[in-house]
Coordinates of C-alpha atoms (C1' of nucleotides) in Angstrom, one line a residue:
Chain X
M1 CA -30.8 25.8 22.4
P2 CA -29.3 25.6 18.7
E3 CA -32.2 26.4 16.3
L4 CA -31.6 27.5 12.7
P5 CA -30.0 30.9 13.3
E6 CA -27.5 29.1 15.6
V7 CA -26.8 26.4 13.5
E8 CA -26.5 28.7 10.4
T9 CA -24.0 30.6 12.3
V10 CA -22.0 27.5 13.6
V11 CA -21.9 26.5 9.8
R12 CA -20.7 29.9 8.5
G13 CA -17.9 29.7 11.4
L14 CA -16.7 26.3 10.3
R15 CA -16.8 27.1 6.4
L16 CA -14.0 29.8 7.4
H17 CA -11.9 26.7 8.4
L18 CA -13.0 23.5 7.4
P19 CA -13.5 23.0 3.4
G20 CA -9.9 22.0 2.1
R21 CA -8.7 20.4 5.2
R22 CA -8.2 16.9 5.9
I23 CA -9.2 14.9 8.8
V24 CA -6.0 13.0 9.9
E25 CA -6.9 11.4 13.1
L26 CA -10.0 10.9 15.2
R27 CA -10.6 10.6 19.0
L28 CA -13.6 9.6 20.7
G29 CA -14.9 10.1 24.3
K30 CA -18.6 8.8 25.2
T31 CA -20.2 7.7 21.9
D32 CA -23.8 7.1 23.0
F33 CA -25.1 9.8 21.1
M34 CA -23.8 8.2 17.7
D35 CA -25.6 5.8 15.6
D36 CA -22.6 3.8 15.0
P37 CA -19.3 5.0 16.6
V38 CA -17.8 2.1 14.8
A39 CA -18.5 3.4 11.4
I40 CA -17.4 6.7 12.2
G41 CA -14.1 5.7 13.6
E42 CA -13.5 3.8 10.5
R43 CA -14.5 6.2 7.6
V44 CA -14.0 9.4 8.8
P45 CA -10.1 9.5 9.4
G46 CA -8.3 10.3 6.2
S47 CA -11.3 12.2 4.7
L48 CA -11.0 15.2 2.7
I49 CA -13.7 17.9 3.9
R50 CA -15.3 19.5 0.8
A51 CA -18.1 21.3 2.2
V52 CA -20.3 22.5 4.8
R53 CA -23.9 22.8 4.6
R54 CA -27.0 23.3 7.1
H55 CA -30.2 21.7 6.7
G56 CA -32.6 22.5 8.9
K57 CA -30.9 22.1 12.3
F58 CA -28.7 19.4 10.9
L59 CA -25.2 20.5 9.8
V60 CA -23.9 18.5 6.9
L61 CA -19.8 17.7 6.6
E62 CA -19.6 16.8 2.8
L63 CA -16.2 14.3 3.0
E64 CA -14.5 12.5 0.3
A65 CA -13.2 9.2 2.0
D66 CA -10.1 7.9 0.8
G67 CA -8.8 4.1 1.0
A68 CA -11.1 1.4 1.2
A69 CA -14.1 3.7 1.9
R70 CA -13.4 5.7 -1.1
G71 CA -16.3 8.1 -2.3
E72 CA -18.4 10.8 -1.1
L73 CA -19.6 10.6 2.5
L74 CA -21.7 12.6 4.7
L75 CA -21.0 13.4 8.3
V76 CA -24.4 14.4 9.6
I77 CA -24.4 16.3 13.0
H78 CA -27.4 17.6 15.3
L79 CA -26.3 19.8 18.1
G80 CA -29.3 18.8 20.3
M81 CA -29.5 21.1 23.5
T82 CA -26.3 21.9 24.5
G83 CA -24.1 20.7 21.2
Q84 CA -20.9 22.9 20.2
L85 CA -18.8 22.5 17.5
T86 CA -15.8 24.4 17.5
V87 CA -12.4 24.8 15.8
V88 CA -9.6 25.4 18.0
A89 CA -5.6 25.2 17.7
A90 CA -4.6 21.5 18.8
D91 CA -3.0 22.7 22.3
T92 CA -6.4 24.7 23.4
E93 CA -7.6 23.2 26.7
V94 CA -10.2 20.8 26.6
K95 CA -13.5 21.7 28.1
P96 CA -15.4 18.8 30.2
H97 CA -17.8 16.9 28.1
T98 CA -15.9 17.2 24.8
H99 CA -16.6 13.7 23.4
V100 CA -15.1 14.1 19.5
F101 CA -11.9 15.3 18.5
F102 CA -11.5 15.8 14.6
M103 CA -7.8 16.4 14.2
L104 CA -7.0 18.2 11.1
D105 CA -3.9 18.6 9.1
D106 CA -3.2 22.2 9.9
R107 CA -2.6 21.5 13.7
R108 CA -6.0 22.6 14.5
E109 CA -9.1 20.5 15.7
L110 CA -12.6 20.4 15.5
R111 CA -14.0 19.5 18.6
F112 CA -17.5 18.4 19.6
C113 CA -18.7 19.1 23.2
D114 CA -22.3 18.3 24.4
P115 CA -22.9 18.1 28.2
R116 CA -26.4 16.6 27.9
R117 CA -25.3 14.4 24.8
F118 CA -29.0 15.1 23.3
G119 CA -26.8 15.7 20.1
R120 CA -26.5 13.0 17.3
M121 CA -23.8 12.4 15.1
L122 CA -23.6 9.6 12.0
V123 CA -21.7 8.9 8.8
A124 CA -24.0 8.1 5.7
T125 CA -23.6 7.7 2.1
P126 CA -25.5 10.4 0.4
A127 CA -28.4 8.1 -0.2
D128 CA -28.5 6.9 3.4
G129 CA -28.4 10.7 4.6
E130 CA -31.3 11.0 2.5
K131 CA -33.4 8.9 4.9
I132 CA -32.5 11.4 7.8
L133 CA -33.0 14.8 5.8
G134 CA -35.6 13.9 3.5
P135 CA -38.3 13.9 5.6
L136 CA -37.7 17.5 6.8
G137 CA -40.1 20.1 6.0
A138 CA -39.5 23.7 4.1
D139 CA -36.8 25.6 5.0
P140 CA -38.4 28.7 7.0
L141 CA -36.4 31.3 5.0
E142 CA -37.2 29.9 1.5
V143 CA -40.8 29.0 1.9
S144 CA -42.9 31.3 -0.4
E145 CA -46.2 32.9 1.6
T146 CA -48.4 30.3 -0.9
D147 CA -46.7 27.3 0.5
F148 CA -46.6 28.9 4.2
R149 CA -50.3 29.1 3.9
R150 CA -51.0 25.9 2.6
L151 CA -48.7 24.2 5.2
I152 CA -50.2 25.8 8.2
T153 CA -54.2 25.6 6.7
S154 CA -54.1 22.0 5.6
R155 CA -53.3 20.5 9.2
R156 CA -55.6 20.8 12.4
A157 CA -52.8 21.3 14.7
R158 CA -51.9 24.4 17.0
I159 CA -49.7 27.2 15.3
K160 CA -47.2 26.6 18.1
A161 CA -46.7 22.9 17.0
L162 CA -47.1 23.2 13.6
L163 CA -44.0 25.8 13.7
L164 CA -41.9 23.2 15.9
D165 CA -42.6 20.1 13.7
Q166 CA -39.5 19.6 11.7
T167 CA -41.5 17.5 8.9
V168 CA -43.2 20.7 8.3
F169 CA -40.6 23.4 8.9
R170 CA -37.1 22.7 9.5
G171 CA -35.3 24.5 11.8
M172 CA -37.7 26.5 14.0
G173 CA -37.3 26.0 17.7
N174 CA -38.8 27.2 21.0
I175 CA -37.1 30.7 21.1
Y176 CA -37.9 31.7 17.4
T177 CA -41.4 30.1 17.5
D178 CA -42.3 32.3 20.5
E179 CA -40.5 35.2 19.3
S180 CA -42.2 35.0 15.4
L181 CA -45.9 34.5 17.2
W182 CA -45.4 37.6 19.5
R183 CA -44.3 39.9 16.3
A184 CA -47.0 38.5 14.4
K185 CA -49.6 39.0 17.4
I186 CA -50.9 35.5 17.3
H187 CA -51.9 33.3 20.2
P188 CA -49.4 30.3 20.2
A189 CA -52.7 27.8 21.2
R190 CA -54.4 29.1 18.0
L191 CA -55.2 26.2 15.4
G192 CA -53.3 26.7 12.4
A193 CA -56.1 26.2 10.0
N194 CA -58.2 29.0 11.8
L195 CA -55.9 31.9 11.2
K196 CA -57.1 34.3 9.0
P197 CA -55.3 35.5 5.6
G198 CA -53.7 38.7 7.1
E199 CA -52.5 36.7 10.2
I200 CA -50.8 34.3 8.1
K201 CA -49.1 36.9 6.1
K202 CA -47.7 38.7 9.0
L203 CA -46.4 35.6 10.6
H204 CA -44.7 34.6 7.4
R205 CA -42.9 37.9 7.0
A206 CA -42.3 37.8 11.1
M207 CA -40.7 34.8 11.1
R208 CA -38.5 35.5 8.0
A209 CA -37.4 38.8 9.5
I210 CA -36.7 37.2 12.8
L211 CA -34.5 34.6 11.6
K212 CA -32.6 36.9 9.4
E213 CA -31.9 39.4 12.1
A214 CA -31.2 36.7 14.6
I215 CA -28.3 35.5 11.8
R216 CA -27.1 38.7 11.5
L217 CA -26.4 39.0 15.3
G218 CA -24.9 35.5 15.5
G219 CA -28.0 33.8 17.2
S220 CA -29.1 33.7 20.8
S221 CA -27.0 32.7 23.6
I222 CA -28.7 31.7 26.6
S223 CA -26.5 29.6 28.4
D224 CA -24.1 27.5 26.7
Y225 CA -24.4 28.4 22.9
V226 CA -21.4 29.6 21.0
G227 CA -20.4 29.7 17.3
A228 CA -17.6 27.9 15.7
N229 CA -15.3 30.4 16.9
G230 CA -16.4 30.2 20.6
E231 CA -18.1 33.3 20.4
P232 CA -21.1 33.7 21.9
G233 CA -24.5 35.4 19.7
E234 CA -26.2 38.7 20.7
F235 CA -29.7 38.0 19.5
Q236 CA -30.9 37.3 23.2
I237 CA -30.8 40.8 24.2
R238 CA -33.5 41.3 21.2
H239 CA -35.9 38.7 22.6
R240 CA -39.3 40.2 23.1
A241 CA -41.1 37.2 24.5
Y242 CA -39.1 34.4 24.9
D243 CA -38.0 33.9 28.9
R244 CA -39.6 37.2 29.6
E245 CA -42.2 35.8 32.0
G246 CA -43.9 38.6 34.4
K247 CA -41.9 41.6 32.3
K248 CA -43.7 44.1 30.3
C249 CA -44.5 43.7 26.8
F250 CA -42.7 45.9 24.7
R251 CA -45.6 46.5 22.7
C252 CA -48.5 47.4 25.0
G253 CA -46.8 47.0 28.6
A254 CA -48.7 44.1 29.6
K255 CA -47.1 41.1 31.7
I256 CA -45.7 38.6 29.5
R257 CA -47.2 35.0 30.4
R258 CA -45.9 31.6 30.1
M259 CA -47.9 28.4 29.3
I260 CA -47.3 25.3 28.3
V261 CA -48.2 25.0 24.7
A262 CA -47.3 21.6 22.5
G263 CA -45.4 20.5 25.4
R264 CA -43.2 23.5 25.5
S265 CA -42.9 26.6 27.7
S266 CA -44.6 29.3 25.7
Y267 CA -44.2 33.0 26.5
F268 CA -46.7 35.5 24.8
C269 CA -48.3 38.8 25.5
P270 CA -52.1 38.0 26.7
K271 CA -53.3 41.5 25.3
C272 CA -51.5 41.5 21.9
Q273 CA -52.0 37.7 21.5
R274 CA -55.4 37.0 22.2
A275 CA -56.8 33.7 22.5
P276 CA -60.0 33.7 20.7
R277 CA -63.0 31.7 22.4
V278 CA -62.8 29.1 19.8
L279 CA -58.8 28.6 19.0
Chain T
dC1 C1' -54.8 12.5 13.2
dG2 C1' -53.1 15.3 17.2
dT3 C1' -52.0 15.9 22.1
dT4 C1' -49.8 14.6 26.4
dG5 C1' -46.2 13.2 29.1
dA6 C1' -42.1 10.4 29.7
dA7 C1' -37.4 9.4 28.4
dC8 C1' -32.8 10.5 27.1
dC9 C1' -28.6 13.4 30.5
dT10 C1' -26.2 16.9 33.2
dG11 C1' -26.1 21.5 34.7
dT12 C1' -28.1 25.6 36.5
dT13 C1' -31.6 28.3 38.9
dT14 C1' -35.5 28.7 42.2
dG15 C1' -37.9 27.8 46.2
dC16 C1' -38.7 26.5 51.1
Chain U
dT1 C1' -26.7 27.8 54.1
dG2 C1' -28.4 23.3 52.2
dC3 C1' -31.2 20.6 49.7
dA4 C1' -34.9 19.2 46.4
dA5 C1' -37.6 20.6 42.5
dA6 C1' -37.9 22.7 38.6
dC7 C1' -36.2 23.8 34.2
dA8 C1' -33.5 24.2 30.1
dG9 C1' -32.4 25.8 22.8
dG10 C1' -34.0 18.9 21.1
dT11 C1' -36.2 14.5 19.6
dT12 C1' -38.7 10.2 19.9
dC13 C1' -41.9 7.0 21.7
dA14 C1' -46.1 5.1 23.8
dA15 C1' -50.4 5.8 25.1
dC16 C1' -55.0 8.0 24.8

DNA sequence: CGTTGAACCTGTTTGC
DNA sequence: TGCAAACAGGTTCAAC
């Protein structure tokens, strides 16, 4: 669920509460989504939260550890499909599947809830964190049109697969990929290398505009996504392709179709987004 | 290289 | 109504 706009929304929400707070205690439930739960239990308690940032779909809490493990430490978190990070008062009722409680020094808690446990959590030194964050590709909001073109035309994969590949662009997911392709009128199965210059320019613009608009509306809430304050997003009402199989295309009225591309459900307008004989 | 399918796990929706 | 299948924002790995 959480793609770039959702993670960005969560990060902005966390920034309202976390920087300057100390994590006084940690409580763990199920930990099979953690690389090394023992390390988290040992190194996180007592640390000071310096900053919160996003890298693709990863959230990064910059910590200053005290005691023995003194020094800069990164808490790296991925929300997977159903992960939620919220800051609540310590006496707030606990939702099922809440697996981590970070008790703060202001009687509040940062809670991680993830029913499917596809999320990920680990602590690392800045150097080790680089091993996870380093391989990620260009930020879709920062990438220039020139770099965008180069990244897309230098590979022989379908445009849908390229946009979803986190080592090419960090942060794009199934919803915003389909929405961007719909706006740019490009069929998801087209080969990136075969896109015409005009199409690439339109796609670059569409992607950036859609991500910005989605961030403005707090992301898309399909079933369980919420921001750090527990509020759902509103971008789902603006979806033009995603999850609209059989419904009318907002542009031409044709029925939106669904097909599997790059292993994922892909929604597109068969009339606006034509599949050429040679993809 | 790139694609496909399965696996990871739980909950919800859909179909017979 | 009830049960089983299909499906879900993501990533990773094996096999071709």
